[in-house]
Short mmCIF file of C-alpha atoms in Angstrom, two decimals:
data_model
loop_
_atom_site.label_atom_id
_atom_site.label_comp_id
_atom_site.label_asym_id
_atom_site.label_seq_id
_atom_site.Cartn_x
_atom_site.Cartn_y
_atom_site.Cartn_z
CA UNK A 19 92.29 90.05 57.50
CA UNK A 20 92.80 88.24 60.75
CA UNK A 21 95.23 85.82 61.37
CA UNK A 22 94.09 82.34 62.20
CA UNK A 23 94.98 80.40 65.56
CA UNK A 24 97.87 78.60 64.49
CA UNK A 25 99.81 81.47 62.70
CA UNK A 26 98.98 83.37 66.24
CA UNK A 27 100.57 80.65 68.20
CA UNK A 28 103.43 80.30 65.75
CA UNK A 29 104.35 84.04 66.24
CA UNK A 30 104.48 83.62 69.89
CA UNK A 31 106.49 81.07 70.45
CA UNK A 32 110.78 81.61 70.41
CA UNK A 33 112.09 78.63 68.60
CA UNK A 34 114.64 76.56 70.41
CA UNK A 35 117.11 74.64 68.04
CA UNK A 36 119.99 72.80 69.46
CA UNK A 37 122.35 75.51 68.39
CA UNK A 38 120.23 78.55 68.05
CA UNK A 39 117.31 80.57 69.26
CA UNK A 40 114.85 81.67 66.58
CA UNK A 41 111.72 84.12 66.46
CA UNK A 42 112.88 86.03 69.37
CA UNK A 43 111.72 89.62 68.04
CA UNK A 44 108.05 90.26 69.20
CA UNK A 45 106.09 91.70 66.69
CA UNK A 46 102.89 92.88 68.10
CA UNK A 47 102.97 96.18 67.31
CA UNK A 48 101.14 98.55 64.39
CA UNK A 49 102.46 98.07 60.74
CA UNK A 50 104.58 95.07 61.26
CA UNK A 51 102.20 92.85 59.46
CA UNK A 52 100.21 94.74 56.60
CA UNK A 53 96.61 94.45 56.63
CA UNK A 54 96.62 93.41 60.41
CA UNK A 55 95.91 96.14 63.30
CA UNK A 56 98.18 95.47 66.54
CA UNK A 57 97.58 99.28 67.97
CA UNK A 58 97.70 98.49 72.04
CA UNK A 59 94.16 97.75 73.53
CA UNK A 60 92.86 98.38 76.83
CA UNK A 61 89.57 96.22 76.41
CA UNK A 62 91.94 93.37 74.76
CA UNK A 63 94.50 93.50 77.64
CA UNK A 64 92.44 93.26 80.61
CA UNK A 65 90.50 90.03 78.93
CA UNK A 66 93.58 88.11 77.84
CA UNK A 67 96.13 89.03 81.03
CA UNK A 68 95.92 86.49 83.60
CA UNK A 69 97.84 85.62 86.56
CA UNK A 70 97.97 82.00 87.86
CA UNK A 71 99.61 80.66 91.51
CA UNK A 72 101.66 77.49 91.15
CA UNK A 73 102.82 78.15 95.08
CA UNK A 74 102.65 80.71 97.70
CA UNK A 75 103.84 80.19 100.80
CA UNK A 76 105.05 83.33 103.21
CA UNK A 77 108.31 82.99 102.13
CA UNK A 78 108.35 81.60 98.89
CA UNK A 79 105.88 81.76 95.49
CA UNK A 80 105.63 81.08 91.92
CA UNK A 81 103.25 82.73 89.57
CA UNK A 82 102.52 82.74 85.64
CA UNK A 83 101.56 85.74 84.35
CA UNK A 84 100.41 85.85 80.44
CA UNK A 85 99.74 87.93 78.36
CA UNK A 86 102.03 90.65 78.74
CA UNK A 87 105.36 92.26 76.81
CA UNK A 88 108.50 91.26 78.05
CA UNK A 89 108.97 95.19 79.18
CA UNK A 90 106.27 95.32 81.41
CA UNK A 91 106.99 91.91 83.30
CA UNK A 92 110.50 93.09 83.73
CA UNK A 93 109.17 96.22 85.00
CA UNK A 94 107.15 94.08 87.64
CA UNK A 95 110.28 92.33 88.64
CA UNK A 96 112.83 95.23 88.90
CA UNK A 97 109.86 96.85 90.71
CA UNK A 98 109.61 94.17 93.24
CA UNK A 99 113.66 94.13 94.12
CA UNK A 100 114.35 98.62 93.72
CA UNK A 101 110.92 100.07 94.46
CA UNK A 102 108.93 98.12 97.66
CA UNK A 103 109.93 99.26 100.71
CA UNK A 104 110.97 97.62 103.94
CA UNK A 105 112.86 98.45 107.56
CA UNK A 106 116.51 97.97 108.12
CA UNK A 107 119.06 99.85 110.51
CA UNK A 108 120.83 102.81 108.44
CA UNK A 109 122.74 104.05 111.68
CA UNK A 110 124.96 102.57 114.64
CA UNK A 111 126.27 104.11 117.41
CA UNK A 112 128.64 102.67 119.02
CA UNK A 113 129.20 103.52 122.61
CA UNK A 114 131.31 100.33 123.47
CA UNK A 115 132.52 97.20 121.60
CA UNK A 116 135.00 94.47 123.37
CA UNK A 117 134.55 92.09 120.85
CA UNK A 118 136.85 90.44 118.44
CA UNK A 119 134.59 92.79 115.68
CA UNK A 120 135.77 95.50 114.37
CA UNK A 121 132.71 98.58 114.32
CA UNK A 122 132.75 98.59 110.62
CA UNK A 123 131.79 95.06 110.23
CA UNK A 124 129.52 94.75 113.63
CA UNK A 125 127.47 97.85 111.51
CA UNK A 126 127.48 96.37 108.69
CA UNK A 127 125.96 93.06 110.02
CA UNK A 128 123.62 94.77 112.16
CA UNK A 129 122.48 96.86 108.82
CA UNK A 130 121.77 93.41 106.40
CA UNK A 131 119.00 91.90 109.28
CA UNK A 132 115.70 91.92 107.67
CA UNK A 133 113.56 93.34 110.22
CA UNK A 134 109.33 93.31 110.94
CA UNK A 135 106.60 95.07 112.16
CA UNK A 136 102.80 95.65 112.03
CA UNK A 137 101.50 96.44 108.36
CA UNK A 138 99.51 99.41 109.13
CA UNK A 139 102.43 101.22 110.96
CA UNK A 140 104.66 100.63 108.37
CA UNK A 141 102.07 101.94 105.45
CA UNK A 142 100.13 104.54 107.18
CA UNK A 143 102.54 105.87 109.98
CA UNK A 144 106.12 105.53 108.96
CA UNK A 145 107.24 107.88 106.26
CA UNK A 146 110.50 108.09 104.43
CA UNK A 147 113.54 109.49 106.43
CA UNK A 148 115.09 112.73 104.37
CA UNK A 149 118.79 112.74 104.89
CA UNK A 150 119.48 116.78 106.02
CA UNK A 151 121.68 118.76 103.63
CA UNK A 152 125.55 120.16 104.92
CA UNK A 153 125.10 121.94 107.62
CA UNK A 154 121.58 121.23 108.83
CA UNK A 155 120.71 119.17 111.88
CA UNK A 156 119.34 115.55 111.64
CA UNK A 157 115.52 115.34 112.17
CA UNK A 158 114.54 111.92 113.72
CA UNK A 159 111.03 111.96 114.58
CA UNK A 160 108.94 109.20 115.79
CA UNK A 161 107.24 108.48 112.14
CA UNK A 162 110.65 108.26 110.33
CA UNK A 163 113.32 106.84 113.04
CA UNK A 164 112.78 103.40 114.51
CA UNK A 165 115.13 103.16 117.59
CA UNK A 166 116.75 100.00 119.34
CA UNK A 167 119.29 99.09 120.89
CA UNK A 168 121.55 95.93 121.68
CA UNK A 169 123.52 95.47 124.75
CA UNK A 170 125.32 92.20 125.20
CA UNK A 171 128.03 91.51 127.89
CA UNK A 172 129.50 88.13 128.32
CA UNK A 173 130.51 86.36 131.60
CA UNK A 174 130.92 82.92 133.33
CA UNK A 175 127.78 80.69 133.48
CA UNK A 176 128.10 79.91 137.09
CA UNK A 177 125.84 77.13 136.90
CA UNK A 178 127.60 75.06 134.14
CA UNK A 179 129.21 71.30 134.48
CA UNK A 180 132.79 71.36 136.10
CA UNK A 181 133.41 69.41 132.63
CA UNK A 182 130.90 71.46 130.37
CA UNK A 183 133.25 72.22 126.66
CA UNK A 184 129.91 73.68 124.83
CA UNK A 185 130.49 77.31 124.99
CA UNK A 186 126.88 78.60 124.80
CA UNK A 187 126.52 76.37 128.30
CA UNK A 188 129.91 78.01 129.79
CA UNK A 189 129.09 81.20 129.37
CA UNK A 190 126.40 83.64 128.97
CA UNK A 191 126.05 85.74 125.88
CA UNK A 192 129.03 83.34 124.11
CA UNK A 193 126.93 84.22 120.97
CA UNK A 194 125.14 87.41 119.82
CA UNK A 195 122.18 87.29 118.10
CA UNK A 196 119.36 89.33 116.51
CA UNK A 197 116.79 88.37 118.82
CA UNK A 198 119.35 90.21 121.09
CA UNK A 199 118.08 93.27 119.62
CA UNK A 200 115.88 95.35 121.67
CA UNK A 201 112.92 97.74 120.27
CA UNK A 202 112.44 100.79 122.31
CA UNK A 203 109.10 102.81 121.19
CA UNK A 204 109.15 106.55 121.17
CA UNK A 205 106.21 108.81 120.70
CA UNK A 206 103.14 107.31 118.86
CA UNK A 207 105.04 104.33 117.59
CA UNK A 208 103.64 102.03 120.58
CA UNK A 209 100.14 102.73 119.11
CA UNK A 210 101.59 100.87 115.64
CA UNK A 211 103.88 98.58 117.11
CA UNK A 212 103.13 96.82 119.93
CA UNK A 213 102.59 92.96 121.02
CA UNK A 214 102.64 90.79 117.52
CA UNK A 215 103.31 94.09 115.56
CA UNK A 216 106.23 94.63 117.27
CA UNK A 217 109.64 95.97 115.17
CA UNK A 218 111.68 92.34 115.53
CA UNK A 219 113.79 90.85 113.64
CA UNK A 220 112.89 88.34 110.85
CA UNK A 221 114.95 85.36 111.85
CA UNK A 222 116.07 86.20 115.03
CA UNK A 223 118.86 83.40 115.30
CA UNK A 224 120.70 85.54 113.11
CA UNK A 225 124.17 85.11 114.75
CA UNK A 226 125.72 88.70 114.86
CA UNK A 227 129.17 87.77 116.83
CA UNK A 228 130.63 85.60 119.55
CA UNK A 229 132.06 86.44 122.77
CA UNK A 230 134.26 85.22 125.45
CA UNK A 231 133.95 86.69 129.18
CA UNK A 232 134.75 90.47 129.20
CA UNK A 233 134.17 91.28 126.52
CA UNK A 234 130.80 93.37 125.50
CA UNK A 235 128.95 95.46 122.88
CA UNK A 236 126.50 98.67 124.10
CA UNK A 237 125.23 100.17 120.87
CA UNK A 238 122.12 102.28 120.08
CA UNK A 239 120.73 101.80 116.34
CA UNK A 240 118.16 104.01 114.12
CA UNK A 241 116.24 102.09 111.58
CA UNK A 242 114.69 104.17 108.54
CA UNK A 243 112.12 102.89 106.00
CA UNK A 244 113.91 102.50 102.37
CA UNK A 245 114.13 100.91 99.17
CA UNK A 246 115.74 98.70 97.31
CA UNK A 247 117.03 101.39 94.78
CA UNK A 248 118.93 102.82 97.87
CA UNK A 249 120.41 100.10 99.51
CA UNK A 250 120.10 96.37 98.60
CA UNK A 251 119.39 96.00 102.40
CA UNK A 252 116.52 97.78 101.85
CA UNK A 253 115.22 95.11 99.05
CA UNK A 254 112.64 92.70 99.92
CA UNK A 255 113.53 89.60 98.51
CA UNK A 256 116.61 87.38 98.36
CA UNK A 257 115.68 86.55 94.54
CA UNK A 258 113.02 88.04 92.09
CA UNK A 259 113.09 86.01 88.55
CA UNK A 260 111.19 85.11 85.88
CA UNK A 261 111.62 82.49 82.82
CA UNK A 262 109.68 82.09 80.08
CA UNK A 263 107.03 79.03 79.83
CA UNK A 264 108.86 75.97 78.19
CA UNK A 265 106.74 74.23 75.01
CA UNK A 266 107.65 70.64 74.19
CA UNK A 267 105.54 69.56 70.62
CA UNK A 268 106.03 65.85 70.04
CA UNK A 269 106.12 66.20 66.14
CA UNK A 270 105.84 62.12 65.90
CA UNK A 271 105.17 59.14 68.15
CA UNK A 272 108.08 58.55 70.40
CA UNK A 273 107.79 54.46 71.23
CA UNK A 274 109.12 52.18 73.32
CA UNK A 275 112.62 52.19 74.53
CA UNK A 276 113.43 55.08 73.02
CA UNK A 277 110.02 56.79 74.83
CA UNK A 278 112.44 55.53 77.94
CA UNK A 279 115.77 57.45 76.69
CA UNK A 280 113.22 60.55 75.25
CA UNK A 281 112.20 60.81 79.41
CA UNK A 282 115.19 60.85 80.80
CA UNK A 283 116.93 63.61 79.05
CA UNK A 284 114.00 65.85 80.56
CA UNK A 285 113.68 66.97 84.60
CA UNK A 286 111.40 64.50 86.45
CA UNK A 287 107.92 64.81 85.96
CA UNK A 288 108.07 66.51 82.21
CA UNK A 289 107.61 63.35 80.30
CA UNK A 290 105.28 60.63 81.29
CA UNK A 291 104.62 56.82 79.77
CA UNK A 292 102.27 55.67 78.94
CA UNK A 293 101.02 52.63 77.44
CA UNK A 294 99.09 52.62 73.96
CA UNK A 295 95.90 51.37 74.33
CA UNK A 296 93.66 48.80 72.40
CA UNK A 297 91.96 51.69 70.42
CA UNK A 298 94.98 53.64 69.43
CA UNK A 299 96.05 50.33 67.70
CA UNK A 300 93.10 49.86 65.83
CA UNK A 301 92.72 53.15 64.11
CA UNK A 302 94.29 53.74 61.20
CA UNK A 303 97.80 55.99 62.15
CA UNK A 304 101.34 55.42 64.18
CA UNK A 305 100.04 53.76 67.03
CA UNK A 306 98.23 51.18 64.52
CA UNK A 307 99.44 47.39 65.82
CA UNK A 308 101.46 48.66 68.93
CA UNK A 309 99.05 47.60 71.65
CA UNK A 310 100.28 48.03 74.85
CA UNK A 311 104.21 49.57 73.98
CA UNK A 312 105.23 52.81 75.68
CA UNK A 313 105.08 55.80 74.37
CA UNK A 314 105.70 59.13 75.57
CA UNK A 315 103.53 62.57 76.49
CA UNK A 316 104.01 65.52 78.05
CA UNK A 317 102.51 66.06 80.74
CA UNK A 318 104.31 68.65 82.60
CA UNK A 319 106.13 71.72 80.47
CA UNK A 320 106.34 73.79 83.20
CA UNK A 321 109.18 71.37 84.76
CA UNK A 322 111.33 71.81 81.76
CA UNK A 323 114.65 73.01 81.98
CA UNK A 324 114.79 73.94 77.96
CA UNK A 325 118.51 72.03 78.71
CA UNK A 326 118.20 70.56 74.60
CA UNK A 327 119.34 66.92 75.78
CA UNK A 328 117.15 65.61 73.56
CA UNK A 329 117.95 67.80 70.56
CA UNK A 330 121.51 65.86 70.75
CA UNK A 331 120.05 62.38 70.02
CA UNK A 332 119.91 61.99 66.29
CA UNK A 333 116.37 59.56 66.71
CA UNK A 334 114.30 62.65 68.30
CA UNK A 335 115.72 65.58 65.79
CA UNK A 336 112.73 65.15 63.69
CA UNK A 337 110.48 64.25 66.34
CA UNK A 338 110.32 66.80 68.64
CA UNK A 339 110.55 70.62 68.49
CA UNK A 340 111.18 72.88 71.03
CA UNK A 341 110.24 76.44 72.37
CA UNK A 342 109.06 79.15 74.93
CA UNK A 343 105.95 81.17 75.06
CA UNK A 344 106.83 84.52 74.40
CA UNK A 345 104.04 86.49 76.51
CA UNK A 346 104.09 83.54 79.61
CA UNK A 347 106.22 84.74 82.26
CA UNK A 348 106.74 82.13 85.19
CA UNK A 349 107.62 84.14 88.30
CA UNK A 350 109.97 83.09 91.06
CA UNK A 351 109.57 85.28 94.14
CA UNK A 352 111.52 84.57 98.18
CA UNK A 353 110.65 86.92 100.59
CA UNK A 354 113.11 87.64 103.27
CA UNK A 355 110.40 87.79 105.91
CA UNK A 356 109.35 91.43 105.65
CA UNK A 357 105.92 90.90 103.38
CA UNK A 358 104.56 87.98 102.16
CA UNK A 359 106.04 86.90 99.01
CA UNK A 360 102.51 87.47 96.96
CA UNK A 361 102.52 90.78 98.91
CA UNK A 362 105.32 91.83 97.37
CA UNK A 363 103.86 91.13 93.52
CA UNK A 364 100.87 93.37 94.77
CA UNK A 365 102.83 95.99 95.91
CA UNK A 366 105.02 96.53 93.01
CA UNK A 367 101.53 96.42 90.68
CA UNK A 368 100.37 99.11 92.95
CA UNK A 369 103.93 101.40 92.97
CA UNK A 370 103.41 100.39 88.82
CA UNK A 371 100.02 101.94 88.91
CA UNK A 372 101.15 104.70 90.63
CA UNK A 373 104.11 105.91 88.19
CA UNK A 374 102.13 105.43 85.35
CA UNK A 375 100.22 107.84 86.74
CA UNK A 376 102.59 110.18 87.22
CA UNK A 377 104.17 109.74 84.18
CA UNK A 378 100.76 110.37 82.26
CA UNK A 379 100.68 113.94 84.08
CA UNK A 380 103.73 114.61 83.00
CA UNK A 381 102.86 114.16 79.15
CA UNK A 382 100.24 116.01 79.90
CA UNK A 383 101.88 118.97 80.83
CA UNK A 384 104.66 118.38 78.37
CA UNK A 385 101.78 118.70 75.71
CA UNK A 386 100.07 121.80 77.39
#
């Protein structure tokens, strides 16, 4: 016996009471409910998982995807801030610093700049650099060791104003930045990186110190490819969350100026008035005789906030009734330049793909 529509949608919502959380154990799985088979589908997955854009901008996007466990979207997110890789300096030299910066920090800063390059080099060319054991010799080769270098001196801006006081005017090199940073090609790395696919920084305003006449840095860096796993400098995105897709049932009409109080205790945009209209009045029903009066509809979910304002007013307890989707995942996702921010989704599906694989060998020979 199948269960109908409603006691579906009942199941998969997590109930939201203004001092609890209900239904919050999924229950999709064989034997839970007798009579009912919920053994794991491949036909049934790929027809009911779908993946919707809200935004997606280089640097920013927000996604739905439904129709998946809780597990496996988390596994999408931790994916997308441990497992895709990007560039960033693992190793400083420093041959001379005359700044107010002590090495240990300048390093540091140098090693947190996000850093670019062309897409092909970095997936076909570049390969993962294998730190040597005691006692062997490092082996930087030009298809695991990006080299630069930044040399900065700073001295008297001859040509400034008698009364100039802006010290970027004064002097030359006052500030250090990462556009200061220079990319010097070895080997077959100027076939992969060269003119717009050229290893640069993301931002490069990035201030890395200030300076005052005298006073200089000479430093050669080696920039490996990593992940996220490794080093959080190595992640490629600032923030990678998801929340679950707010529900807002209107159980009975909410009219006039309490319609008014009932929209402002959600975000803008959640709750809309609107007016009832000559029909609505005639028909037998709540709206019968209220012509014209506010009332109020959601229009937006997605905007919600699930803060439970409303759930504090005694005159909406009854009246409204609040919860999440269980298998809608709303997906927040800032690049920090390196890929595109849907990029980075597709890449951790791919590095998903890829383990699963792996892992299903390994049952295999487990098995065997």
């Amino acid at each position: 016996m199948k269960p109908s529509k409603e006691e579906l949608e009942r199941r998969n919502i997590v109930g939201v009471g203004a001092e609890r959380v209900t239904n919050v154990t999924s229950t999709d799985y064989p034997g839970h409910f007798p009579g009912e088979d919920h053994a794991w589908d491949l036909g049934y997955f790929r027809d009911n998982v779908t993946i919707e854009f809200h935004k997606n901008e280089p640097l920013e996007a927000e996604f739905s995807l439904i129709g998946v466990d809780a597990s496996i979207a988390n596994a999408f997110r931790r994916m997308m801030i441990a497992d895709v890789p990007t560039f960033a300096i693992e190793t400083v030299h420093m041959e001379k610093n005359t700044s107010v910066i002590q090495d240990e920090v300048l390093s540091h800063r140098l090693g947190l700049i996000p850093f670019k390059g062309g897409k092909t080099g970095f997936r076909k060319f570049m390969k993962f650099y294998k730190k040597p054991e005691d006692g062997e010799e490092h082996s930087y080769v030009d298809f695991n060791t990006i080299q630069l270098s930044l040399n900065v001196e700073c001295t008297h801006n001859k040509k400034a104003a008698k009364n100039e006081t802006d010290v970027t005017k004064l002097y030359n090199h006052a500030h250090v930045y990462a556009s200061d940073i220079e990319f010097n090609p070895v080997g077959r790395q100027e076939q992969y990186f060269s003119g717009d696919n050229a290893i640069v920084p993301v931002h490069p305003d990035i201030l890395i110190a200030k300076m005052r006449p005298g006073q200089q840095i000479n430093c050669s860096l080696l920039m490996h490819k990593g992940v996220g796993s490794d080093h959080a400098k190595f992640s490629p995105v600032a923030t990678a969350s998801y929340r679950l897709m707010p529900t807002i049932k209107i159980k009975s009409p909410i009219l006039g100026e309490d319609a008014k109080k009932f929209q402002k205790c959600f975000p803008k945009g959640v709750i809309e008035l609107q007016t009832v209209t000559r029909k609505e009045s005639k028909e037998e029903g709540p709206f019968k005789g209220k012509e014209g009066e506010w009332k109020a509809v959601v229009v937006d979910p997605m905007r919600d906030t699930v803060s439970r304002e409303c759930l504090r007013h005694d005159e909406f307890k009854d009246k409204v009734e609040l919860g999440r989707k269980r298998d809608h995942f709303i997906y927040s996702v800032e690049s920090t330049g390196q890929w595109r921010s849907d990029e980075i989704f597709l890449e951790a599906v791919a590095l998903f793909k890829e383990k699963a694989k792996k892992f299903e060998h390994q049952v295999i020979n487990m098995a065997r």
